[in-house]
Amino acid sequence: MENEIEEQLLPCKAIAELLNVKESTVRKWVATDLIPYIRLGKTIRFRKTEVLTWINLNTKNSATEKNEN
């Protein structure tokens, strides 16, 4: 089924709620190309899996950082 292949695109508000940040923060991240997003005309949408992967790739382990110093 196509729904299994295609992932729902989420609006900025849903991503802000998912990450527990303000919508304005998510919009700043979009403006600086910090977070993965899709632009459909003037509309911004996000794939939840891409955002979660982005979080995992940008997570810093404080124990690892202490060992590196």
Short mmCIF file of C-alpha atoms in Angstrom, two decimals:
data_model
loop_
_atom_site.label_atom_id
_atom_site.label_comp_id
_atom_site.label_asym_id
_atom_site.label_seq_id
_atom_site.Cartn_x
_atom_site.Cartn_y
_atom_site.Cartn_z
CA MET A 1 0.00 0.00 0.00
CA GLU A 2 1.22 3.51 -0.77
CA ASN A 3 0.76 4.69 2.85
CA GLU A 4 3.47 2.23 3.92
CA ILE A 5 5.91 3.76 1.42
CA GLU A 6 4.93 7.41 1.73
CA GLU A 7 5.35 9.17 5.04
CA GLN A 8 2.98 11.89 6.17
CA LEU A 9 4.43 15.38 5.98
CA LEU A 10 4.06 17.31 9.24
CA PRO A 11 3.60 21.07 9.67
CA CYS A 12 5.92 23.30 11.68
CA LYS A 13 3.57 23.30 14.67
CA ALA A 14 3.66 19.49 14.94
CA ILE A 15 7.47 19.45 14.83
CA ALA A 16 7.66 22.18 17.46
CA GLU A 17 5.42 20.11 19.72
CA LEU A 18 7.43 16.95 19.03
CA LEU A 19 10.68 18.70 19.98
CA ASN A 20 9.12 20.73 22.79
CA VAL A 21 10.29 24.05 21.34
CA LYS A 22 8.52 27.15 20.03
CA GLU A 23 7.40 27.30 16.42
CA SER A 24 9.62 30.34 15.98
CA THR A 25 12.64 28.20 16.92
CA VAL A 26 11.77 25.64 14.26
CA ARG A 27 11.32 28.45 11.71
CA LYS A 28 14.77 29.85 12.60
CA TRP A 29 16.25 26.38 12.08
CA VAL A 30 14.55 26.25 8.66
CA ALA A 31 15.84 29.73 7.74
CA THR A 32 19.40 28.62 8.51
CA ASP A 33 18.98 25.16 6.91
CA LEU A 34 19.73 23.53 10.24
CA ILE A 35 16.81 21.07 10.26
CA PRO A 36 15.71 18.86 7.33
CA TYR A 37 12.54 20.19 5.71
CA ILE A 38 10.57 20.25 2.48
CA ARG A 39 9.32 23.45 0.89
CA LEU A 40 6.09 23.14 -1.07
CA GLY A 41 5.59 26.61 -2.49
CA LYS A 42 5.37 28.83 0.59
CA THR A 43 4.55 25.88 2.84
CA ILE A 44 7.15 24.12 4.98
CA ARG A 45 6.68 20.45 5.87
CA PHE A 46 8.79 17.89 7.68
CA ARG A 47 9.19 14.11 7.58
CA LYS A 48 9.11 12.87 11.16
CA THR A 49 11.69 10.14 10.50
CA GLU A 50 14.15 12.67 9.01
CA VAL A 51 13.74 14.99 12.00
CA LEU A 52 14.28 12.12 14.46
CA THR A 53 17.38 11.03 12.53
CA TRP A 54 18.63 14.65 12.61
CA ILE A 55 18.19 14.67 16.40
CA ASN A 56 20.13 11.41 16.76
CA LEU A 57 22.95 12.64 14.55
CA ASN A 58 23.21 15.88 16.53
CA THR A 59 22.98 14.37 20.00
CA LYS A 60 26.12 14.85 22.01
CA ASN A 61 27.06 12.37 24.67
CA SER A 62 28.39 14.26 27.67
CA ALA A 63 30.39 11.22 28.86
CA THR A 64 32.12 10.97 25.48
CA GLU A 65 32.84 14.71 25.46
CA LYS A 66 34.47 14.50 28.92
CA ASN A 67 36.70 11.64 27.76
CA GLU A 68 37.79 13.59 24.70
CA ASN A 69 38.93 16.60 26.75
#
